[in-house]
Amino acid sequence: MATGTDTRLTLAAVSRRSLVATFGLLQATAFVAAYSLDRPTWYAYFLVGSVAVTAYALDGSPFTVATATVGSLLVVALGLPLFMFVARQSPSLIVEKALSSEVHRVLYLGVYGPLLAAVVSLVLGVPLAHLLAEGFPGQQFVESLVDLPLVVPHSVAGIIVLFGFGRGGAFPSVSVLGSMVGMVLAMTFVAAPYAVNTTRESFETIDDRLSYASRIHGANRWETFRRVTGPLAVRGMITGGVLAWARAVSEFGAVAVVAYSVQFFYPPAGQRVTAQHAPVFVYNTYLQGGLDESGAVAFLLLAVSAVIFLAVRYLTDDGGVGGMP
């Protein structure tokens, strides 16, 4: 008779991809069944139970089973509303919104604007991250300043940007209110901490002896950064850029205050057009068209963002567990 250890060893021999695919297929089947019976709560119970059983089969440790079971409660809180959101969408309404030229402009701006903010965050954030990783007097003050946007309410972030860069601000000749510049500034304000902190952590993982070896072989600090520390930290930079982009995509409050709608060059039309950032457009659609209309637009935005996010993760994955650091 096979023992519990034998069972776990057999499961360990199964490839990780096959195990994940089987688990995912089982969860999808269970969700469809529970949703069809109008009992989504049953699926929540099934998910928690299946995670506990899987953890026992793979590890058998009471600690692992307990942590996996309790952790699955958060997965339920995060995943179940998302699954319900997807399942309740109307395909015909999604197709109608997907064919709308207005939605096309919104989706383009919803990707393009955050991309600019992510690039600005990295260009300005990588040097600062390198300095923070090396350490300097007064570092705590700079760290607090960098992290401040993480705790500032979103609408307050927009007000701060207007005071700093709007009329009478630091750059009087630059138009910020209702402009593309203002939108990118608002996004950069809330997204830059992710680029700086992630890149900094990547620099801090590099062995100091590598930089020292480069210096004693005659390389100056620029060459050491270009040939040693920079390449070693590039994955952290990409991760920081992706996180900054994702944060900018989801920003609502600051953008709504600074740049409710903006004009920008739209390549498919070959001219400048006016549109709103996607979260602002979804909110307006909700107010004017209700939950179904806004849900269809939100579904498209979610799909586009997920495809880009997964593509970047796939391209930067080295095959290890967890993908990017």
mmCIF file of C-alpha atoms in Angstrom:
data_model
loop_
_atom_site.group_PDB
_atom_site.id
_atom_site.type_symbol
_atom_site.label_atom_id
_atom_site.label_comp_id
_atom_site.label_asym_id
_atom_site.label_seq_id
_atom_site.Cartn_x
_atom_site.Cartn_y
_atom_site.Cartn_z
ATOM 1 C CA MET A 1 0.000 0.000 0.000
ATOM 2 C CA ALA A 2 1.365 3.404 -0.932
ATOM 3 C CA THR A 3 2.178 5.662 1.994
ATOM 4 C CA GLY A 4 1.606 9.426 2.199
ATOM 5 C CA THR A 5 5.294 9.997 1.523
ATOM 6 C CA ASP A 6 5.116 7.787 -1.566
ATOM 7 C CA THR A 7 2.171 9.824 -2.818
ATOM 8 C CA ARG A 8 4.072 13.098 -2.314
ATOM 9 C CA LEU A 9 7.131 11.702 -4.089
ATOM 10 C CA THR A 10 4.943 10.643 -7.002
ATOM 11 C CA LEU A 11 3.433 14.120 -7.201
ATOM 12 C CA ALA A 12 6.888 15.650 -6.999
ATOM 13 C CA ALA A 13 7.839 13.693 -10.095
ATOM 14 C CA VAL A 14 5.061 15.392 -12.042
ATOM 15 C CA SER A 15 6.299 18.449 -13.888
ATOM 16 C CA ARG A 16 5.503 21.775 -12.300
ATOM 17 C CA ARG A 17 3.801 23.069 -15.435
ATOM 18 C CA SER A 18 1.518 20.034 -15.647
ATOM 19 C CA LEU A 19 0.597 20.366 -12.002
ATOM 20 C CA VAL A 20 -0.199 24.065 -12.339
ATOM 21 C CA ALA A 21 -2.212 23.470 -15.516
ATOM 22 C CA THR A 22 -4.220 20.673 -13.899
ATOM 23 C CA PHE A 23 -4.893 22.755 -10.790
ATOM 24 C CA GLY A 24 -5.983 25.719 -12.907
ATOM 25 C CA LEU A 25 -8.282 23.572 -15.069
ATOM 26 C CA LEU A 26 -9.847 22.065 -11.966
ATOM 27 C CA GLN A 27 -10.456 25.492 -10.479
ATOM 28 C CA ALA A 28 -11.984 26.796 -13.711
ATOM 29 C CA THR A 29 -14.317 23.785 -13.926
ATOM 30 C CA ALA A 30 -15.377 24.190 -10.309
ATOM 31 C CA PHE A 31 -16.028 27.914 -10.759
ATOM 32 C CA VAL A 32 -18.138 27.364 -13.886
ATOM 33 C CA ALA A 33 -20.155 24.683 -12.100
ATOM 34 C CA ALA A 34 -20.730 26.840 -9.007
ATOM 35 C CA TYR A 35 -21.585 29.896 -11.095
ATOM 36 C CA SER A 36 -24.004 27.894 -13.251
ATOM 37 C CA LEU A 37 -25.813 26.802 -10.087
ATOM 38 C CA ASP A 38 -25.841 30.433 -8.879
ATOM 39 C CA ARG A 39 -23.778 29.399 -5.862
ATOM 40 C CA PRO A 40 -20.433 31.230 -6.203
ATOM 41 C CA THR A 41 -19.882 30.845 -2.460
ATOM 42 C CA TRP A 42 -19.539 27.108 -2.965
ATOM 43 C CA TYR A 43 -16.543 27.750 -5.201
ATOM 44 C CA ALA A 44 -14.901 29.806 -2.445
ATOM 45 C CA TYR A 45 -15.209 26.830 -0.097
ATOM 46 C CA PHE A 46 -13.887 24.510 -2.807
ATOM 47 C CA LEU A 47 -10.856 26.721 -3.492
ATOM 48 C CA VAL A 48 -9.839 26.872 0.172
ATOM 49 C CA GLY A 49 -10.321 23.119 0.580
ATOM 50 C CA SER A 50 -8.482 22.224 -2.618
ATOM 51 C CA VAL A 51 -5.531 24.408 -1.647
ATOM 52 C CA ALA A 52 -5.304 22.644 1.740
ATOM 53 C CA VAL A 53 -5.414 19.207 0.107
ATOM 54 C CA THR A 54 -2.848 20.186 -2.541
ATOM 55 C CA ALA A 55 -0.501 21.603 0.091
ATOM 56 C CA TYR A 56 -0.744 18.379 2.081
ATOM 57 C CA ALA A 57 -0.134 16.239 -1.000
ATOM 58 C CA LEU A 58 2.915 18.258 -2.045
ATOM 59 C CA ASP A 59 4.518 18.904 1.316
ATOM 60 C CA GLY A 60 2.632 17.283 4.159
ATOM 61 C CA SER A 61 3.934 19.776 6.695
ATOM 62 C CA PRO A 62 1.241 21.136 9.041
ATOM 63 C CA PHE A 63 2.892 24.550 8.778
ATOM 64 C CA THR A 64 2.663 24.547 4.970
ATOM 65 C CA VAL A 65 -0.934 23.342 5.042
ATOM 66 C CA ALA A 66 -1.892 26.029 7.569
ATOM 67 C CA THR A 67 -0.167 28.893 5.727
ATOM 68 C CA ALA A 68 -1.540 27.786 2.361
ATOM 69 C CA THR A 69 -5.067 27.467 3.747
ATOM 70 C CA VAL A 70 -5.060 30.857 5.479
ATOM 71 C CA GLY A 71 -3.355 32.481 2.501
ATOM 72 C CA SER A 72 -6.007 31.098 0.177
ATOM 73 C CA LEU A 73 -8.585 33.230 1.997
ATOM 74 C CA LEU A 74 -6.890 36.339 0.606
ATOM 75 C CA VAL A 75 -6.770 34.716 -2.825
ATOM 76 C CA VAL A 76 -10.535 34.199 -2.559
ATOM 77 C CA ALA A 77 -11.044 37.835 -1.564
ATOM 78 C CA LEU A 78 -8.975 38.990 -4.544
ATOM 79 C CA GLY A 79 -9.834 36.396 -7.134
ATOM 80 C CA LEU A 80 -13.534 35.689 -6.654
ATOM 81 C CA PRO A 81 -14.711 39.251 -7.464
ATOM 82 C CA LEU A 82 -12.440 39.200 -10.509
ATOM 83 C CA PHE A 83 -13.855 35.887 -11.734
ATOM 84 C CA MET A 84 -17.395 37.154 -11.114
ATOM 85 C CA PHE A 85 -16.581 40.343 -13.004
ATOM 86 C CA VAL A 86 -15.402 38.377 -16.035
ATOM 87 C CA ALA A 87 -18.263 35.868 -15.900
ATOM 88 C CA ARG A 88 -20.970 38.546 -15.740
ATOM 89 C CA GLN A 89 -19.845 40.454 -18.807
ATOM 90 C CA SER A 90 -22.077 40.644 -21.866
ATOM 91 C CA PRO A 91 -20.131 39.463 -24.976
ATOM 92 C CA SER A 92 -22.252 41.574 -27.325
ATOM 93 C CA LEU A 93 -21.667 44.709 -25.266
ATOM 94 C CA ILE A 94 -17.917 44.014 -25.133
ATOM 95 C CA VAL A 95 -17.834 43.635 -28.927
ATOM 96 C CA GLU A 96 -19.775 46.886 -29.303
ATOM 97 C CA LYS A 97 -17.304 48.746 -27.093
ATOM 98 C CA ALA A 98 -14.336 47.052 -28.753
ATOM 99 C CA LEU A 99 -15.473 48.451 -32.127
ATOM 100 C CA SER A 100 -15.960 51.986 -30.794
ATOM 101 C CA SER A 101 -13.399 54.495 -32.047
ATOM 102 C CA GLU A 102 -13.830 56.471 -28.827
ATOM 103 C CA VAL A 103 -12.829 53.424 -26.773
ATOM 104 C CA HIS A 104 -9.869 52.853 -29.104
ATOM 105 C CA ARG A 105 -8.546 56.328 -28.296
ATOM 106 C CA VAL A 106 -9.077 55.754 -24.581
ATOM 107 C CA LEU A 107 -7.237 52.436 -24.636
ATOM 108 C CA TYR A 108 -4.383 53.926 -26.648
ATOM 109 C CA LEU A 109 -4.052 56.791 -24.193
ATOM 110 C CA GLY A 110 -4.400 54.340 -21.299
ATOM 111 C CA VAL A 111 -1.272 52.518 -22.500
ATOM 112 C CA TYR A 112 0.705 55.373 -24.057
ATOM 113 C CA GLY A 113 0.458 57.870 -21.177
ATOM 114 C CA PRO A 114 1.549 55.383 -18.489
ATOM 115 C CA LEU A 115 4.391 54.239 -20.757
ATOM 116 C CA LEU A 116 5.730 57.798 -20.861
ATOM 117 C CA ALA A 117 5.412 58.034 -17.077
ATOM 118 C CA ALA A 118 7.287 54.738 -16.637
ATOM 119 C CA VAL A 119 10.105 55.900 -18.927
ATOM 120 C CA VAL A 120 10.420 59.201 -17.036
ATOM 121 C CA SER A 121 10.368 57.315 -13.725
ATOM 122 C CA LEU A 122 13.220 55.066 -14.854
ATOM 123 C CA VAL A 123 15.341 57.751 -16.516
ATOM 124 C CA LEU A 124 15.218 59.899 -13.390
ATOM 125 C CA GLY A 125 14.872 57.084 -10.892
ATOM 126 C CA VAL A 126 17.762 54.765 -11.787
ATOM 127 C CA PRO A 127 20.510 57.266 -10.830
ATOM 128 C CA LEU A 128 18.718 58.011 -7.554
ATOM 129 C CA ALA A 129 18.274 54.292 -6.872
ATOM 130 C CA HIS A 130 22.013 53.765 -7.386
ATOM 131 C CA LEU A 131 22.824 56.530 -4.927
ATOM 132 C CA LEU A 132 20.380 55.158 -2.362
ATOM 133 C CA ALA A 133 21.911 51.691 -2.705
ATOM 134 C CA GLU A 134 25.374 53.117 -1.982
ATOM 135 C CA GLY A 135 24.156 55.343 0.863
ATOM 136 C CA PHE A 136 24.803 59.019 1.620
ATOM 137 C CA PRO A 137 24.230 61.537 4.441
ATOM 138 C CA GLY A 138 20.581 62.529 4.743
ATOM 139 C CA GLN A 139 19.440 59.418 2.956
ATOM 140 C CA GLN A 140 16.489 58.904 5.293
ATOM 141 C CA PHE A 141 15.004 62.263 4.271
ATOM 142 C CA VAL A 142 15.305 61.442 0.567
ATOM 143 C CA GLU A 143 13.836 57.972 1.122
ATOM 144 C CA SER A 144 10.860 59.481 2.940
ATOM 145 C CA LEU A 145 10.353 61.976 0.130
ATOM 146 C CA VAL A 146 10.444 59.209 -2.486
ATOM 147 C CA ASP A 147 7.965 57.069 -0.552
ATOM 148 C CA LEU A 148 5.595 59.938 0.290
ATOM 149 C CA PRO A 149 3.412 59.490 -2.850
ATOM 150 C CA LEU A 150 2.672 55.930 -1.678
ATOM 151 C CA VAL A 151 0.675 57.225 1.300
ATOM 152 C CA VAL A 152 -0.749 60.436 -0.154
ATOM 153 C CA PRO A 153 -4.423 60.163 -1.220
ATOM 154 C CA HIS A 154 -4.697 60.184 -4.986
ATOM 155 C CA SER A 155 -6.708 63.384 -5.265
ATOM 156 C CA VAL A 156 -4.229 65.099 -2.937
ATOM 157 C CA ALA A 157 -1.412 63.989 -5.243
ATOM 158 C CA GLY A 158 -3.128 65.831 -8.083
ATOM 159 C CA ILE A 159 -3.468 68.985 -5.985
ATOM 160 C CA ILE A 160 0.245 68.785 -5.076
ATOM 161 C CA VAL A 161 1.210 68.472 -8.740
ATOM 162 C CA LEU A 162 -0.878 71.541 -9.616
ATOM 163 C CA PHE A 163 0.682 73.578 -6.804
ATOM 164 C CA GLY A 164 4.156 72.492 -7.827
ATOM 165 C CA PHE A 165 3.958 72.675 -11.600
ATOM 166 C CA GLY A 166 0.687 74.448 -12.434
ATOM 167 C CA ARG A 167 0.026 78.163 -12.790
ATOM 168 C CA GLY A 168 2.508 80.054 -10.621
ATOM 169 C CA GLY A 169 4.496 76.870 -9.977
ATOM 170 C CA ALA A 170 8.085 75.911 -10.631
ATOM 171 C CA PHE A 171 7.793 76.132 -14.428
ATOM 172 C CA PRO A 172 5.351 78.943 -15.312
ATOM 173 C CA SER A 173 5.899 78.516 -19.049
ATOM 174 C CA VAL A 174 4.800 74.857 -18.997
ATOM 175 C CA SER A 175 1.079 74.185 -19.347
ATOM 176 C CA VAL A 176 0.087 71.447 -16.932
ATOM 177 C CA LEU A 177 -3.658 71.719 -16.282
ATOM 178 C CA GLY A 178 -5.562 69.692 -18.866
ATOM 179 C CA SER A 179 -2.457 68.814 -20.880
ATOM 180 C CA MET A 180 -0.546 65.663 -21.753
ATOM 181 C CA VAL A 181 2.415 67.025 -19.793
ATOM 182 C CA GLY A 182 0.212 67.343 -16.708
ATOM 183 C CA MET A 183 -1.123 63.811 -17.132
ATOM 184 C CA VAL A 184 2.385 62.346 -17.362
ATOM 185 C CA LEU A 185 3.535 64.421 -14.389
ATOM 186 C CA ALA A 186 0.612 63.198 -12.282
ATOM 187 C CA MET A 187 1.298 59.594 -13.265
ATOM 188 C CA THR A 188 5.025 59.949 -12.633
ATOM 189 C CA PHE A 189 4.366 61.433 -9.189
ATOM 190 C CA VAL A 190 2.509 58.315 -8.045
ATOM 191 C CA ALA A 191 4.502 55.738 -10.037
ATOM 192 C CA ALA A 192 8.125 56.814 -9.517
ATOM 193 C CA PRO A 193 8.477 55.232 -6.028
ATOM 194 C CA TYR A 194 7.929 51.787 -7.548
ATOM 195 C CA ALA A 195 10.679 52.309 -10.128
ATOM 196 C CA VAL A 196 13.129 53.750 -7.588
ATOM 197 C CA ASN A 197 12.586 51.216 -4.808
ATOM 198 C CA THR A 198 12.627 48.149 -7.054
ATOM 199 C CA THR A 199 15.761 49.277 -8.878
ATOM 200 C CA ARG A 200 17.423 50.132 -5.595
ATOM 201 C CA GLU A 201 16.778 46.646 -4.232
ATOM 202 C CA SER A 202 18.342 45.229 -7.379
ATOM 203 C CA PHE A 203 21.486 47.336 -6.933
ATOM 204 C CA GLU A 204 21.717 46.287 -3.279
ATOM 205 C CA THR A 205 21.827 42.585 -4.212
ATOM 206 C CA ILE A 206 25.021 43.061 -6.270
ATOM 207 C CA ASP A 207 28.170 41.891 -4.518
ATOM 208 C CA ASP A 208 30.377 44.901 -3.698
ATOM 209 C CA ARG A 209 33.442 42.842 -4.584
ATOM 210 C CA LEU A 210 32.451 42.959 -8.260
ATOM 211 C CA SER A 211 32.555 46.747 -8.296
ATOM 212 C CA TYR A 212 35.796 46.701 -6.338
ATOM 213 C CA ALA A 213 37.365 44.271 -8.806
ATOM 214 C CA SER A 214 36.299 46.484 -11.692
ATOM 215 C CA ARG A 215 37.845 49.562 -10.073
ATOM 216 C CA ILE A 216 41.188 47.942 -9.250
ATOM 217 C CA HIS A 217 41.444 46.832 -12.886
ATOM 218 C CA GLY A 218 41.356 50.445 -13.971
ATOM 219 C CA ALA A 219 37.691 51.106 -14.712
ATOM 220 C CA ASN A 220 36.270 54.399 -13.487
ATOM 221 C CA ARG A 221 32.854 54.677 -11.873
ATOM 222 C CA TRP A 222 31.056 55.337 -15.182
ATOM 223 C CA GLU A 223 32.631 52.275 -16.794
ATOM 224 C CA THR A 224 31.895 50.162 -13.723
ATOM 225 C CA PHE A 225 28.259 51.193 -13.844
ATOM 226 C CA ARG A 226 28.007 50.617 -17.618
ATOM 227 C CA ARG A 227 29.745 47.239 -17.655
ATOM 228 C CA VAL A 228 29.095 45.708 -14.218
ATOM 229 C CA THR A 229 26.420 47.112 -11.924
ATOM 230 C CA GLY A 230 24.071 48.397 -14.631
ATOM 231 C CA PRO A 231 23.779 45.086 -16.546
ATOM 232 C CA LEU A 232 23.443 43.141 -13.301
ATOM 233 C CA ALA A 233 20.587 45.400 -12.180
ATOM 234 C CA VAL A 234 18.795 45.592 -15.520
ATOM 235 C CA ARG A 235 16.148 43.031 -14.527
ATOM 236 C CA GLY A 236 15.326 45.113 -11.477
ATOM 237 C CA MET A 237 15.041 48.184 -13.692
ATOM 238 C CA ILE A 238 12.627 46.365 -16.012
ATOM 239 C CA THR A 239 10.587 45.179 -13.052
ATOM 240 C CA GLY A 240 10.502 48.704 -11.651
ATOM 241 C CA GLY A 241 9.437 50.065 -15.022
ATOM 242 C CA VAL A 242 6.641 47.507 -15.332
ATOM 243 C CA LEU A 243 5.412 48.262 -11.812
ATOM 244 C CA ALA A 244 5.532 52.013 -12.506
ATOM 245 C CA TRP A 245 3.622 51.495 -15.745
ATOM 246 C CA ALA A 246 1.005 49.358 -13.998
ATOM 247 C CA ARG A 247 0.602 51.946 -11.236
ATOM 248 C CA ALA A 248 0.185 54.716 -13.792
ATOM 249 C CA VAL A 249 -2.421 52.707 -15.722
ATOM 250 C CA SER A 250 -4.573 52.434 -12.607
ATOM 251 C CA GLU A 251 -4.218 56.040 -11.470
ATOM 252 C CA PHE A 252 -7.503 57.920 -11.255
ATOM 253 C CA GLY A 253 -7.541 60.676 -8.640
ATOM 254 C CA ALA A 254 -4.404 62.600 -9.566
ATOM 255 C CA VAL A 255 -5.121 62.410 -13.305
ATOM 256 C CA ALA A 256 -8.754 63.465 -12.836
ATOM 257 C CA VAL A 257 -7.587 66.579 -10.957
ATOM 258 C CA VAL A 258 -4.687 67.544 -13.231
ATOM 259 C CA ALA A 259 -5.738 66.372 -16.691
ATOM 260 C CA TYR A 260 -9.386 65.338 -16.865
ATOM 261 C CA SER A 261 -9.184 65.136 -20.649
ATOM 262 C CA VAL A 262 -6.195 65.793 -22.891
ATOM 263 C CA GLN A 263 -5.272 66.325 -26.513
ATOM 264 C CA PHE A 264 -2.623 64.063 -28.023
ATOM 265 C CA PHE A 265 -1.444 62.816 -31.399
ATOM 266 C CA TYR A 266 -3.342 59.661 -32.322
ATOM 267 C CA PRO A 267 -1.472 57.727 -35.081
ATOM 268 C CA PRO A 268 -4.485 55.781 -36.479
ATOM 269 C CA ALA A 269 -6.308 59.082 -37.118
ATOM 270 C CA GLY A 270 -3.156 60.967 -38.168
ATOM 271 C CA GLN A 271 -4.151 63.981 -36.096
ATOM 272 C CA ARG A 272 -4.575 65.261 -32.572
ATOM 273 C CA VAL A 273 -7.642 64.001 -30.739
ATOM 274 C CA THR A 274 -9.138 64.512 -27.298
ATOM 275 C CA ALA A 275 -9.676 61.645 -24.871
ATOM 276 C CA GLN A 276 -9.668 60.781 -21.198
ATOM 277 C CA HIS A 277 -7.401 58.484 -19.250
ATOM 278 C CA ALA A 278 -9.011 55.048 -19.133
ATOM 279 C CA PRO A 279 -9.942 55.000 -15.387
ATOM 280 C CA VAL A 280 -11.510 58.454 -15.737
ATOM 281 C CA PHE A 281 -13.433 57.320 -18.823
ATOM 282 C CA VAL A 282 -14.645 54.177 -17.029
ATOM 283 C CA TYR A 283 -15.881 56.291 -14.112
ATOM 284 C CA ASN A 284 -17.749 58.663 -16.431
ATOM 285 C CA THR A 285 -19.241 55.720 -18.306
ATOM 286 C CA TYR A 286 -20.416 54.287 -15.002
ATOM 287 C CA LEU A 287 -22.130 57.557 -14.081
ATOM 288 C CA GLN A 288 -23.778 57.944 -17.468
ATOM 289 C CA GLY A 289 -24.353 54.372 -18.644
ATOM 290 C CA GLY A 290 -24.414 52.269 -15.500
ATOM 291 C CA LEU A 291 -22.604 49.152 -14.380
ATOM 292 C CA ASP A 292 -22.934 47.117 -17.586
ATOM 293 C CA GLU A 293 -21.567 49.841 -19.882
ATOM 294 C CA SER A 294 -18.640 50.663 -17.601
ATOM 295 C CA GLY A 295 -17.979 46.960 -16.994
ATOM 296 C CA ALA A 296 -17.517 46.302 -20.710
ATOM 297 C CA VAL A 297 -14.973 49.130 -21.034
ATOM 298 C CA ALA A 298 -13.239 48.019 -17.844
ATOM 299 C CA PHE A 299 -13.045 44.474 -19.223
ATOM 300 C CA LEU A 300 -11.271 45.723 -22.364
ATOM 301 C CA LEU A 301 -8.845 47.812 -20.318
ATOM 302 C CA LEU A 302 -8.172 44.855 -18.039
ATOM 303 C CA ALA A 303 -7.578 42.553 -21.012
ATOM 304 C CA VAL A 304 -5.159 44.950 -22.749
ATOM 305 C CA SER A 305 -3.246 45.619 -19.524
ATOM 306 C CA ALA A 306 -3.044 41.904 -18.687
ATOM 307 C CA VAL A 307 -1.736 41.000 -22.153
ATOM 308 C CA ILE A 308 0.996 43.659 -21.998
ATOM 309 C CA PHE A 309 1.913 42.800 -18.416
ATOM 310 C CA LEU A 310 2.121 39.058 -19.099
ATOM 311 C CA ALA A 311 4.083 39.630 -22.317
ATOM 312 C CA VAL A 312 6.695 41.689 -20.473
ATOM 313 C CA ARG A 313 6.953 39.090 -17.725
ATOM 314 C CA TYR A 314 7.339 36.320 -20.289
ATOM 315 C CA LEU A 315 10.051 38.163 -22.222
ATOM 316 C CA THR A 316 12.027 38.899 -19.045
ATOM 317 C CA ASP A 317 11.529 35.506 -17.396
ATOM 318 C CA ASP A 318 14.730 33.492 -17.081
ATOM 319 C CA GLY A 319 12.846 30.259 -16.494
ATOM 320 C CA GLY A 320 13.189 30.390 -12.721
ATOM 321 C CA VAL A 321 10.333 30.150 -10.293
ATOM 322 C CA GLY A 322 8.527 33.426 -9.957
ATOM 323 C CA GLY A 323 9.817 35.037 -13.103
ATOM 324 C CA MET A 324 11.210 38.472 -12.510
ATOM 325 C CA PRO A 325 12.793 39.239 -9.143
#
